Amino acid sequence: MTDTSHPGTVICSYGKECLVEDEQLTLSVCQLRRSVGRPVCGDHVRIGHDTQSQWVSEIVARDNEFARGDRRGRPQVIAANVDQALICIAPEPAPTRDLVNRYLIACHANHLSAALIINKSDLQTDSDSLYAMIPQVLRDSDIPVLHCSAHRQIGLDSVLDLIRGQTTILVGQSGVGKSSLINALVPDLDLQTNRISNSTGKGRHTTTSTTLYRTGDTPQTAIIDSPGVWEYGLWQMSTQQIAAGFPDFSPHVSECRFNDCSHRHEPGCALIKAAQSGQVDQSRYNAFLRIIDANNKMYGKPGPSRT
């Protein structure tokens, strides 16, 4: 039997339908079928059709995913096939203490590159305070850190250079100016938003969810806008998975006596020794312990560690 389906990319997913863009950049509303599963923004799919309707007949294997924790501690995938995550923070509102570290842990777990963008940087006149917003790992690594002001159109060329030819998910707290940044990076955003709304017949309801936009620079450049959060929550992770999200810990955790070391009190814990000797920044170690404690409190403690 001849396969009459054709490929597409999910722009947004809502209810029992999703909006798919085909290779000619034409938008189609496609029904979701339980036997196939629910695609997310960025998924590559195949579209089946007849004379009356279209549907998702296949979700192509994902290169990667971006997720956040749901209420049960499970990873809730909100986007797929993403090249990089752009973590947006601002002087106002200042990021919660461990927000950036949480995003970096998630990026590591999801095999995503990460970059940090400080929007509204024109509001911060104290360069030391602005510098203090950046976790130590970013200062000592090759992770890009960009400063811009979407409102004043400052520093946007560097952001465009970073995202060109990539599919980038923009994440961050509510109020940091993600909407202004999207408007600045996607000149025809209103046109695309109206096109999406008209295609779905749902008004602007669907564009309040995770949505993919083309920048207009090249068809290969896309930005996935995700809803803002106050505190990004990780899903239930083991101590080892969280530690892996701190790349500066890597040389030390591999030297611990026990493979299931909690890095709190075990004899022979190389990470504790490194923090005490200054080989690992104490503030980084403290952030690690806070994130572990928060996850344990929310989802329950992992199995017992050795003493």
mmCIF file with all atom_site columns, N, CA and C in Angstrom, residues 119-190:
data_model
loop_
_atom_site.group_PDB
_atom_site.id
_atom_site.type_symbol
_atom_site.label_atom_id
_atom_site.label_alt_id
_atom_site.label_comp_id
_atom_site.label_asym_id
_atom_site.label_entity_id
_atom_site.label_seq_id
_atom_site.pdbx_PDB_ins_code
_atom_site.Cartn_x
_atom_site.Cartn_y
_atom_site.Cartn_z
_atom_site.occupancy
_atom_site.B_iso_or_equiv
_atom_site.pdbx_formal_charge
_atom_site.auth_seq_id
_atom_site.auth_comp_id
_atom_site.auth_asym_id
_atom_site.auth_atom_id
_atom_site.pdbx_PDB_model_num
ATOM 1   N N  . ASN A 1 119 ? 18.666 39.962 30.007 1.00 0.00 ? 119 ASN A N  1
ATOM 2   C CA . ASN A 1 119 ? 17.850 41.011 29.407 1.00 0.00 ? 119 ASN A CA 1
ATOM 3   C C  . ASN A 1 119 ? 17.707 42.169 30.403 1.00 0.00 ? 119 ASN A C  1
ATOM 4   N N  . LYS A 1 120 ? 17.270 43.302 29.899 1.00 0.00 ? 120 LYS A N  1
ATOM 5   C CA . LYS A 1 120 ? 17.124 44.515 30.726 1.00 0.00 ? 120 LYS A CA 1
ATOM 6   C C  . LYS A 1 120 ? 18.450 44.895 31.379 1.00 0.00 ? 120 LYS A C  1
ATOM 7   N N  . SER A 1 121 ? 19.562 44.567 30.735 1.00 0.00 ? 121 SER A N  1
ATOM 8   C CA . SER A 1 121 ? 20.866 44.852 31.342 1.00 0.00 ? 121 SER A CA 1
ATOM 9   C C  . SER A 1 121 ? 21.110 46.345 31.506 1.00 0.00 ? 121 SER A C  1
ATOM 10  N N  . ASP A 1 122 ? 20.337 47.169 30.786 1.00 0.00 ? 122 ASP A N  1
ATOM 11  C CA . ASP A 1 122 ? 20.462 48.612 30.934 1.00 0.00 ? 122 ASP A CA 1
ATOM 12  C C  . ASP A 1 122 ? 19.917 49.098 32.277 1.00 0.00 ? 122 ASP A C  1
ATOM 13  N N  . LEU A 1 123 ? 19.130 48.264 32.966 1.00 0.00 ? 123 LEU A N  1
ATOM 14  C CA . LEU A 1 123 ? 18.581 48.656 34.265 1.00 0.00 ? 123 LEU A CA 1
ATOM 15  C C  . LEU A 1 123 ? 19.588 48.488 35.394 1.00 0.00 ? 123 LEU A C  1
ATOM 16  N N  . GLN A 1 124 ? 20.646 47.726 35.134 1.00 0.00 ? 124 GLN A N  1
ATOM 17  C CA . GLN A 1 124 ? 21.616 47.426 36.178 1.00 0.00 ? 124 GLN A CA 1
ATOM 18  C C  . GLN A 1 124 ? 22.871 48.254 35.952 1.00 0.00 ? 124 GLN A C  1
ATOM 19  N N  . THR A 1 125 ? 23.052 49.280 36.782 1.00 0.00 ? 125 THR A N  1
ATOM 20  C CA . THR A 1 125 ? 24.214 50.155 36.636 1.00 0.00 ? 125 THR A CA 1
ATOM 21  C C  . THR A 1 125 ? 25.417 49.641 37.408 1.00 0.00 ? 125 THR A C  1
ATOM 22  N N  . ASP A 1 126 ? 25.209 48.756 38.368 1.00 0.00 ? 126 ASP A N  1
ATOM 23  C CA . ASP A 1 126 ? 26.294 48.187 39.163 1.00 0.00 ? 126 ASP A CA 1
ATOM 24  C C  . ASP A 1 126 ? 26.778 46.916 38.469 1.00 0.00 ? 126 ASP A C  1
ATOM 25  N N  . SER A 1 127 ? 27.930 47.009 37.789 1.00 0.00 ? 127 SER A N  1
ATOM 26  C CA . SER A 1 127 ? 28.422 45.855 37.030 1.00 0.00 ? 127 SER A CA 1
ATOM 27  C C  . SER A 1 127 ? 28.756 44.685 37.940 1.00 0.00 ? 127 SER A C  1
ATOM 28  N N  . ASP A 1 128 ? 29.175 44.957 39.177 1.00 0.00 ? 128 ASP A N  1
ATOM 29  C CA . ASP A 1 128 ? 29.485 43.866 40.106 1.00 0.00 ? 128 ASP A CA 1
ATOM 30  C C  . ASP A 1 128 ? 28.228 43.074 40.445 1.00 0.00 ? 128 ASP A C  1
ATOM 31  N N  . SER A 1 129 ? 27.098 43.778 40.616 1.00 0.00 ? 129 SER A N  1
ATOM 32  C CA . SER A 1 129 ? 25.849 43.096 40.925 1.00 0.00 ? 129 SER A CA 1
ATOM 33  C C  . SER A 1 129 ? 25.382 42.263 39.738 1.00 0.00 ? 129 SER A C  1
ATOM 34  N N  . LEU A 1 130 ? 25.568 42.813 38.528 1.00 0.00 ? 130 LEU A N  1
ATOM 35  C CA . LEU A 1 130 ? 25.192 42.082 37.327 1.00 0.00 ? 130 LEU A CA 1
ATOM 36  C C  . LEU A 1 130 ? 26.053 40.839 37.177 1.00 0.00 ? 130 LEU A C  1
ATOM 37  N N  . TYR A 1 131 ? 27.334 40.979 37.480 1.00 0.00 ? 131 TYR A N  1
ATOM 38  C CA . TYR A 1 131 ? 28.258 39.853 37.402 1.00 0.00 ? 131 TYR A CA 1
ATOM 39  C C  . TYR A 1 131 ? 27.888 38.783 38.420 1.00 0.00 ? 131 TYR A C  1
ATOM 40  N N  . ALA A 1 132 ? 27.420 39.215 39.591 1.00 0.00 ? 132 ALA A N  1
ATOM 41  C CA . ALA A 1 132 ? 27.079 38.265 40.655 1.00 0.00 ? 132 ALA A CA 1
ATOM 42  C C  . ALA A 1 132 ? 25.862 37.420 40.306 1.00 0.00 ? 132 ALA A C  1
ATOM 43  N N  . MET A 1 133 ? 25.059 37.861 39.323 1.00 0.00 ? 133 MET A N  1
ATOM 44  C CA . MET A 1 133 ? 23.884 37.088 38.920 1.00 0.00 ? 133 MET A CA 1
ATOM 45  C C  . MET A 1 133 ? 24.278 35.819 38.170 1.00 0.00 ? 133 MET A C  1
ATOM 46  N N  . ILE A 1 134 ? 25.516 35.782 37.674 1.00 0.00 ? 134 ILE A N  1
ATOM 47  C CA . ILE A 1 134 ? 25.963 34.673 36.838 1.00 0.00 ? 134 ILE A CA 1
ATOM 48  C C  . ILE A 1 134 ? 26.620 33.616 37.712 1.00 0.00 ? 134 ILE A C  1
ATOM 49  N N  . PRO A 1 135 ? 26.118 32.389 37.702 1.00 0.00 ? 135 PRO A N  1
ATOM 50  C CA . PRO A 1 135 ? 26.736 31.330 38.501 1.00 0.00 ? 135 PRO A CA 1
ATOM 51  C C  . PRO A 1 135 ? 28.206 31.127 38.133 1.00 0.00 ? 135 PRO A C  1
ATOM 52  N N  . GLN A 1 136 ? 28.988 30.680 39.091 1.00 0.00 ? 136 GLN A N  1
ATOM 53  C CA . GLN A 1 136 ? 30.411 30.486 38.907 1.00 0.00 ? 136 GLN A CA 1
ATOM 54  C C  . GLN A 1 136 ? 30.723 29.602 37.701 1.00 0.00 ? 136 GLN A C  1
ATOM 55  N N  . VAL A 1 137 ? 29.917 28.568 37.497 1.00 0.00 ? 137 VAL A N  1
ATOM 56  C CA . VAL A 1 137 ? 30.194 27.644 36.397 1.00 0.00 ? 137 VAL A CA 1
ATOM 57  C C  . VAL A 1 137 ? 30.173 28.343 35.048 1.00 0.00 ? 137 VAL A C  1
ATOM 58  N N  . LEU A 1 138 ? 29.320 29.373 34.902 1.00 0.00 ? 138 LEU A N  1
ATOM 59  C CA . LEU A 1 138 ? 29.261 30.095 33.637 1.00 0.00 ? 138 LEU A CA 1
ATOM 60  C C  . LEU A 1 138 ? 30.466 31.004 33.466 1.00 0.00 ? 138 LEU A C  1
ATOM 61  N N  . ARG A 1 139 ? 30.923 31.567 34.559 1.00 0.00 ? 139 ARG A N  1
ATOM 62  C CA . ARG A 1 139 ? 32.085 32.455 34.485 1.00 0.00 ? 139 ARG A CA 1
ATOM 63  C C  . ARG A 1 139 ? 33.346 31.693 34.096 1.00 0.00 ? 139 ARG A C  1
ATOM 64  N N  . ASP A 1 140 ? 33.412 30.429 34.478 1.00 0.00 ? 140 ASP A N  1
ATOM 65  C CA . ASP A 1 140 ? 34.618 29.634 34.253 1.00 0.00 ? 140 ASP A CA 1
ATOM 66  C C  . ASP A 1 140 ? 34.491 28.683 33.079 1.00 0.00 ? 140 ASP A C  1
ATOM 67  N N  . SER A 1 141 ? 33.438 28.823 32.278 1.00 0.00 ? 141 SER A N  1
ATOM 68  C CA . SER A 1 141 ? 33.214 27.872 31.196 1.00 0.00 ? 141 SER A CA 1
ATOM 69  C C  . SER A 1 141 ? 33.077 28.609 29.877 1.00 0.00 ? 141 SER A C  1
ATOM 70  N N  . ASP A 1 142 ? 32.842 27.825 28.824 1.00 0.00 ? 142 ASP A N  1
ATOM 71  C CA . ASP A 1 142 ? 32.641 28.427 27.505 1.00 0.00 ? 142 ASP A CA 1
ATOM 72  C C  . ASP A 1 142 ? 31.167 28.593 27.171 1.00 0.00 ? 142 ASP A C  1
ATOM 73  N N  . ILE A 1 143 ? 30.285 28.469 28.178 1.00 0.00 ? 143 ILE A N  1
ATOM 74  C CA . ILE A 1 143 ? 28.864 28.709 27.948 1.00 0.00 ? 143 ILE A CA 1
ATOM 75  C C  . ILE A 1 143 ? 28.660 30.196 27.643 1.00 0.00 ? 143 ILE A C  1
ATOM 76  N N  . PRO A 1 144 ? 28.034 30.532 26.517 1.00 0.00 ? 144 PRO A N  1
ATOM 77  C CA . PRO A 1 144 ? 27.869 31.949 26.166 1.00 0.00 ? 144 PRO A CA 1
ATOM 78  C C  . PRO A 1 144 ? 27.021 32.704 27.188 1.00 0.00 ? 144 PRO A C  1
ATOM 79  N N  . VAL A 1 145 ? 27.449 33.913 27.510 1.00 0.00 ? 145 VAL A N  1
ATOM 80  C CA . VAL A 1 145 ? 26.689 34.821 28.365 1.00 0.00 ? 145 VAL A CA 1
ATOM 81  C C  . VAL A 1 145 ? 26.532 36.133 27.605 1.00 0.00 ? 145 VAL A C  1
ATOM 82  N N  . LEU A 1 146 ? 25.299 36.475 27.271 1.00 0.00 ? 146 LEU A N  1
ATOM 83  C CA . LEU A 1 146 ? 25.023 37.664 26.467 1.00 0.00 ? 146 LEU A CA 1
ATOM 84  C C  . LEU A 1 146 ? 24.245 38.686 27.296 1.00 0.00 ? 146 LEU A C  1
ATOM 85  N N  . HIS A 1 147 ? 24.512 39.955 27.038 1.00 0.00 ? 147 HIS A N  1
ATOM 86  C CA . HIS A 1 147 ? 23.788 41.043 27.693 1.00 0.00 ? 147 HIS A CA 1
ATOM 87  C C  . HIS A 1 147 ? 23.015 41.809 26.622 1.00 0.00 ? 147 HIS A C  1
ATOM 88  N N  . CYS A 1 148 ? 21.767 42.110 26.906 1.00 0.00 ? 148 CYS A N  1
ATOM 89  C CA . CYS A 1 148 ? 20.987 42.856 25.929 1.00 0.00 ? 148 CYS A CA 1
ATOM 90  C C  . CYS A 1 148 ? 19.861 43.616 26.618 1.00 0.00 ? 148 CYS A C  1
ATOM 91  N N  . SER A 1 149 ? 19.221 44.463 25.848 1.00 0.00 ? 149 SER A N  1
ATOM 92  C CA . SER A 1 149 ? 17.988 45.124 26.267 1.00 0.00 ? 149 SER A CA 1
ATOM 93  C C  . SER A 1 149 ? 17.031 45.069 25.086 1.00 0.00 ? 149 SER A C  1
ATOM 94  N N  . ALA A 1 150 ? 16.050 44.181 25.183 1.00 0.00 ? 150 ALA A N  1
ATOM 95  C CA . ALA A 1 150 ? 15.081 44.069 24.091 1.00 0.00 ? 150 ALA A CA 1
ATOM 96  C C  . ALA A 1 150 ? 14.307 45.373 23.929 1.00 0.00 ? 150 ALA A C  1
ATOM 97  N N  . HIS A 1 151 ? 13.994 46.017 25.060 1.00 0.00 ? 151 HIS A N  1
ATOM 98  C CA . HIS A 1 151 ? 13.217 47.256 25.027 1.00 0.00 ? 151 HIS A CA 1
ATOM 99  C C  . HIS A 1 151 ? 13.974 48.363 24.305 1.00 0.00 ? 151 HIS A C  1
ATOM 100 N N  . ARG A 1 152 ? 15.278 48.464 24.547 1.00 0.00 ? 152 ARG A N  1
ATOM 101 C CA . ARG A 1 152 ? 16.085 49.519 23.936 1.00 0.00 ? 152 ARG A CA 1
ATOM 102 C C  . ARG A 1 152 ? 16.816 49.053 22.674 1.00 0.00 ? 152 ARG A C  1
ATOM 103 N N  . GLN A 1 153 ? 16.564 47.807 22.251 1.00 0.00 ? 153 GLN A N  1
ATOM 104 C CA . GLN A 1 153 ? 17.181 47.270 21.046 1.00 0.00 ? 153 GLN A CA 1
ATOM 105 C C  . GLN A 1 153 ? 18.707 47.284 21.141 1.00 0.00 ? 153 GLN A C  1
ATOM 106 N N  . ILE A 1 154 ? 19.228 46.876 22.294 1.00 0.00 ? 154 ILE A N  1
ATOM 107 C CA . ILE A 1 154 ? 20.673 46.849 22.525 1.00 0.00 ? 154 ILE A CA 1
ATOM 108 C C  . ILE A 1 154 ? 21.132 45.393 22.623 1.00 0.00 ? 154 ILE A C  1
ATOM 109 N N  . GLY A 1 155 ? 22.216 45.069 21.907 1.00 0.00 ? 155 GLY A N  1
ATOM 110 C CA . GLY A 1 155 ? 22.825 43.747 22.034 1.00 0.00 ? 155 GLY A CA 1
ATOM 111 C C  . GLY A 1 155 ? 22.101 42.625 21.324 1.00 0.00 ? 155 GLY A C  1
ATOM 112 N N  . LEU A 1 156 ? 21.127 42.946 20.480 1.00 0.00 ? 156 LEU A N  1
ATOM 113 C CA . LEU A 1 156 ? 20.337 41.895 19.834 1.00 0.00 ? 156 LEU A CA 1
ATOM 114 C C  . LEU A 1 156 ? 21.094 41.196 18.707 1.00 0.00 ? 156 LEU A C  1
ATOM 115 N N  . ASP A 1 157 ? 22.056 41.881 18.091 1.00 0.00 ? 157 ASP A N  1
ATOM 116 C CA . ASP A 1 157 ? 22.810 41.251 17.009 1.00 0.00 ? 157 ASP A CA 1
ATOM 117 C C  . ASP A 1 157 ? 23.554 40.023 17.507 1.00 0.00 ? 157 ASP A C  1
ATOM 118 N N  . SER A 1 158 ? 24.089 40.106 18.721 1.00 0.00 ? 158 SER A N  1
ATOM 119 C CA . SER A 1 158 ? 24.813 38.959 19.277 1.00 0.00 ? 158 SER A CA 1
ATOM 120 C C  . SER A 1 158 ? 23.873 37.784 19.530 1.00 0.00 ? 158 SER A C  1
ATOM 121 N N  . VAL A 1 159 ? 22.654 38.093 19.950 1.00 0.00 ? 159 VAL A N  1
ATOM 122 C CA . VAL A 1 159 ? 21.664 37.039 20.175 1.00 0.00 ? 159 VAL A CA 1
ATOM 123 C C  . VAL A 1 159 ? 21.286 36.382 18.851 1.00 0.00 ? 159 VAL A C  1
ATOM 124 N N  . LEU A 1 160 ? 21.086 37.207 17.825 1.00 0.00 ? 160 LEU A N  1
ATOM 125 C CA . LEU A 1 160 ? 20.737 36.659 16.502 1.00 0.00 ? 160 LEU A CA 1
ATOM 126 C C  . LEU A 1 160 ? 21.860 35.787 15.951 1.00 0.00 ? 160 LEU A C  1
ATOM 127 N N  . ASP A 1 161 ? 23.101 36.205 16.174 1.00 0.00 ? 161 ASP A N  1
ATOM 128 C CA . ASP A 1 161 ? 24.235 35.388 15.732 1.00 0.00 ? 161 ASP A CA 1
ATOM 129 C C  . ASP A 1 161 ? 24.236 34.034 16.429 1.00 0.00 ? 161 ASP A C  1
ATOM 130 N N  . LEU A 1 162 ? 23.878 34.025 17.716 1.00 0.00 ? 162 LEU A N  1
ATOM 131 C CA . LEU A 1 162 ? 23.885 32.786 18.501 1.00 0.00 ? 162 LEU A CA 1
ATOM 132 C C  . LEU A 1 162 ? 22.809 31.816 18.028 1.00 0.00 ? 162 LEU A C  1
ATOM 133 N N  . ILE A 1 163 ? 21.638 32.316 17.656 1.00 0.00 ? 163 ILE A N  1
ATOM 134 C CA . ILE A 1 163 ? 20.524 31.429 17.339 1.00 0.00 ? 163 ILE A CA 1
ATOM 135 C C  . ILE A 1 163 ? 20.423 31.111 15.861 1.00 0.00 ? 163 ILE A C  1
ATOM 136 N N  . ARG A 1 164 ? 21.197 31.785 15.024 1.00 0.00 ? 164 ARG A N  1
ATOM 137 C CA . ARG A 1 164 ? 21.060 31.619 13.573 1.00 0.00 ? 164 ARG A CA 1
ATOM 138 C C  . ARG A 1 164 ? 21.294 30.171 13.162 1.00 0.00 ? 164 ARG A C  1
ATOM 139 N N  . GLY A 1 165 ? 20.351 29.628 12.387 1.00 0.00 ? 165 GLY A N  1
ATOM 140 C CA . GLY A 1 165 ? 20.468 28.266 11.899 1.00 0.00 ? 165 GLY A CA 1
ATOM 141 C C  . GLY A 1 165 ? 20.162 27.204 12.935 1.00 0.00 ? 165 GLY A C  1
ATOM 142 N N  . GLN A 1 166 ? 19.685 27.614 14.125 1.00 0.00 ? 166 GLN A N  1
ATOM 143 C CA . GLN A 1 166 ? 19.420 26.686 15.223 1.00 0.00 ? 166 GLN A CA 1
ATOM 144 C C  . GLN A 1 166 ? 17.935 26.716 15.592 1.00 0.00 ? 166 GLN A C  1
ATOM 145 N N  . THR A 1 167 ? 17.512 25.665 16.283 1.00 0.00 ? 167 THR A N  1
ATOM 146 C CA . THR A 1 167 ? 16.215 25.690 16.949 1.00 0.00 ? 167 THR A CA 1
ATOM 147 C C  . THR A 1 167 ? 16.495 25.912 18.425 1.00 0.00 ? 167 THR A C  1
ATOM 148 N N  . THR A 1 168 ? 16.045 27.040 18.942 1.00 0.00 ? 168 THR A N  1
ATOM 149 C CA . THR A 1 168 ? 16.376 27.480 20.295 1.00 0.00 ? 168 THR A CA 1
ATOM 150 C C  . THR A 1 168 ? 15.115 27.586 21.127 1.00 0.00 ? 168 THR A C  1
ATOM 151 N N  . ILE A 1 169 ? 15.121 27.004 22.315 1.00 0.00 ? 169 ILE A N  1
ATOM 152 C CA . ILE A 1 169 ? 14.003 27.202 23.232 1.00 0.00 ? 169 ILE A CA 1
ATOM 153 C C  . ILE A 1 169 ? 14.380 28.308 24.215 1.00 0.00 ? 169 ILE A C  1
ATOM 154 N N  . LEU A 1 170 ? 13.496 29.278 24.359 1.00 0.00 ? 170 LEU A N  1
ATOM 155 C CA . LEU A 1 170 ? 13.706 30.402 25.255 1.00 0.00 ? 170 LEU A CA 1
ATOM 156 C C  . LEU A 1 170 ? 12.964 30.115 26.557 1.00 0.00 ? 170 LEU A C  1
ATOM 157 N N  . VAL A 1 171 ? 13.698 30.083 27.670 1.00 0.00 ? 171 VAL A N  1
ATOM 158 C CA . VAL A 1 171 ? 13.110 29.756 28.958 1.00 0.00 ? 171 VAL A CA 1
ATOM 159 C C  . VAL A 1 171 ? 13.486 30.827 29.970 1.00 0.00 ? 171 VAL A C  1
ATOM 160 N N  . GLY A 1 172 ? 12.693 30.929 31.036 1.00 0.00 ? 172 GLY A N  1
ATOM 161 C CA . GLY A 1 172 ? 13.016 31.897 32.074 1.00 0.00 ? 172 GLY A CA 1
ATOM 162 C C  . GLY A 1 172 ? 11.813 32.249 32.926 1.00 0.00 ? 172 GLY A C  1
ATOM 163 N N  . GLN A 1 173 ? 12.078 33.068 33.937 1.00 0.00 ? 173 GLN A N  1
ATOM 164 C CA . GLN A 1 173 ? 11.032 33.503 34.854 1.00 0.00 ? 173 GLN A CA 1
ATOM 165 C C  . GLN A 1 173 ? 10.036 34.432 34.164 1.00 0.00 ? 173 GLN A C  1
ATOM 166 N N  . SER A 1 174 ? 8.849  34.489 34.721 1.00 0.00 ? 174 SER A N  1
ATOM 167 C CA . SER A 1 174 ? 7.880  35.491 34.285 1.00 0.00 ? 174 SER A CA 1
ATOM 168 C C  . SER A 1 174 ? 8.419  36.881 34.634 1.00 0.00 ? 174 SER A C  1
ATOM 169 N N  . GLY A 1 175 ? 8.223  37.821 33.720 1.00 0.00 ? 175 GLY A N  1
ATOM 170 C CA . GLY A 1 175 ? 8.600  39.200 33.993 1.00 0.00 ? 175 GLY A CA 1
ATOM 171 C C  . GLY A 1 175 ? 9.993  39.607 33.564 1.00 0.00 ? 175 GLY A C  1
ATOM 172 N N  . VAL A 1 176 ? 10.785 38.657 33.012 1.00 0.00 ? 176 VAL A N  1
ATOM 173 C CA . VAL A 1 176 ? 12.154 39.007 32.624 1.00 0.00 ? 176 VAL A CA 1
ATOM 174 C C  . VAL A 1 176 ? 12.226 39.589 31.217 1.00 0.00 ? 176 VAL A C  1
ATOM 175 N N  . GLY A 1 177 ? 11.083 39.701 30.549 1.00 0.00 ? 177 GLY A N  1
ATOM 176 C CA . GLY A 1 177 ? 11.059 40.320 29.227 1.00 0.00 ? 177 GLY A CA 1
ATOM 177 C C  . GLY A 1 177 ? 11.198 39.337 28.086 1.00 0.00 ? 177 GLY A C  1
ATOM 178 N N  . LYS A 1 178 ? 10.786 38.084 28.296 1.00 0.00 ? 178 LYS A N  1
ATOM 179 C CA . LYS A 1 178 ? 10.868 37.116 27.206 1.00 0.00 ? 178 LYS A CA 1
ATOM 180 C C  . LYS A 1 178 ? 9.986  37.528 26.029 1.00 0.00 ? 178 LYS A C  1
ATOM 181 N N  . SER A 1 179 ? 8.802  38.042 26.338 1.00 0.00 ? 179 SER A N  1
ATOM 182 C CA . SER A 1 179 ? 7.901  38.467 25.258 1.00 0.00 ? 179 SER A CA 1
ATOM 183 C C  . SER A 1 179 ? 8.514  39.600 24.446 1.00 0.00 ? 179 SER A C  1
ATOM 184 N N  . SER A 1 180 ? 9.137  40.550 25.118 1.00 0.00 ? 180 SER A N  1
ATOM 185 C CA . SER A 1 180 ? 9.798  41.655 24.410 1.00 0.00 ? 180 SER A CA 1
ATOM 186 C C  . SER A 1 180 ? 10.956 41.138 23.570 1.00 0.00 ? 180 SER A C  1
ATOM 187 N N  . LEU A 1 181 ? 11.666 40.144 24.105 1.00 0.00 ? 181 LEU A N  1
ATOM 188 C CA . LEU A 1 181 ? 12.794 39.573 23.379 1.00 0.00 ? 181 LEU A CA 1
ATOM 189 C C  . LEU A 1 181 ? 12.317 38.840 22.128 1.00 0.00 ? 181 LEU A C  1
ATOM 190 N N  . ILE A 1 182 ? 11.248 38.061 22.271 1.00 0.00 ? 182 ILE A N  1
ATOM 191 C CA . ILE A 1 182 ? 10.682 37.373 21.112 1.00 0.00 ? 182 ILE A CA 1
ATOM 192 C C  . ILE A 1 182 ? 10.233 38.384 20.059 1.00 0.00 ? 182 ILE A C  1
ATOM 193 N N  . ASN A 1 183 ? 9.586  39.447 20.492 1.00 0.00 ? 183 ASN A N  1
ATOM 194 C CA . ASN A 1 183 ? 9.145  40.493 19.558 1.00 0.00 ? 183 ASN A CA 1
ATOM 195 C C  . ASN A 1 183 ? 10.317 41.112 18.822 1.00 0.00 ? 183 ASN A C  1
ATOM 196 N N  . ALA A 1 184 ? 11.426 41.296 19.532 1.00 0.00 ? 184 ALA A N  1
ATOM 197 C CA . ALA A 1 184 ? 12.600 41.915 18.918 1.00 0.00 ? 184 ALA A CA 1
ATOM 198 C C  . ALA A 1 184 ? 13.303 40.972 17.948 1.00 0.00 ? 184 ALA A C  1
ATOM 199 N N  . LEU A 1 185 ? 13.272 39.672 18.237 1.00 0.00 ? 185 LEU A N  1
ATOM 200 C CA . LEU A 1 185 ? 13.979 38.695 17.417 1.00 0.00 ? 185 LEU A CA 1
ATOM 201 C C  . LEU A 1 185 ? 13.143 38.197 16.237 1.00 0.00 ? 185 LEU A C  1
ATOM 202 N N  . VAL A 1 186 ? 11.826 38.314 16.367 1.00 0.00 ? 186 VAL A N  1
ATOM 203 C CA . VAL A 1 186 ? 10.921 37.855 15.310 1.00 0.00 ? 186 VAL A CA 1
ATOM 204 C C  . VAL A 1 186 ? 10.136 39.065 14.813 1.00 0.00 ? 186 VAL A C  1
ATOM 205 N N  . PRO A 1 187 ? 10.635 39.763 13.808 1.00 0.00 ? 187 PRO A N  1
ATOM 206 C CA . PRO A 1 187 ? 10.010 41.022 13.366 1.00 0.00 ? 187 PRO A CA 1
ATOM 207 C C  . PRO A 1 187 ? 8.544  40.877 12.968 1.00 0.00 ? 187 PRO A C  1
ATOM 208 N N  . ASP A 1 188 ? 8.176  39.721 12.411 1.00 0.00 ? 188 ASP A N  1
ATOM 209 C CA . ASP A 1 188 ? 6.790  39.537 11.974 1.00 0.00 ? 188 ASP A CA 1
ATOM 210 C C  . ASP A 1 188 ? 6.008  38.680 12.969 1.00 0.00 ? 188 ASP A C  1
ATOM 211 N N  . LEU A 1 189 ? 6.304  38.835 14.253 1.00 0.00 ? 189 LEU A N  1
ATOM 212 C CA . LEU A 1 189 ? 5.656  37.999 15.265 1.00 0.00 ? 189 LEU A CA 1
ATOM 213 C C  . LEU A 1 189 ? 4.137  38.133 15.220 1.00 0.00 ? 189 LEU A C  1
ATOM 214 N N  . ASP A 1 190 ? 3.629  39.354 15.107 1.00 0.00 ? 190 ASP A N  1
ATOM 215 C CA . ASP A 1 190 ? 2.175  39.539 15.064 1.00 0.00 ? 190 ASP A CA 1
ATOM 216 C C  . ASP A 1 190 ? 1.562  38.797 13.885 1.00 0.00 ? 190 ASP A C  1
#
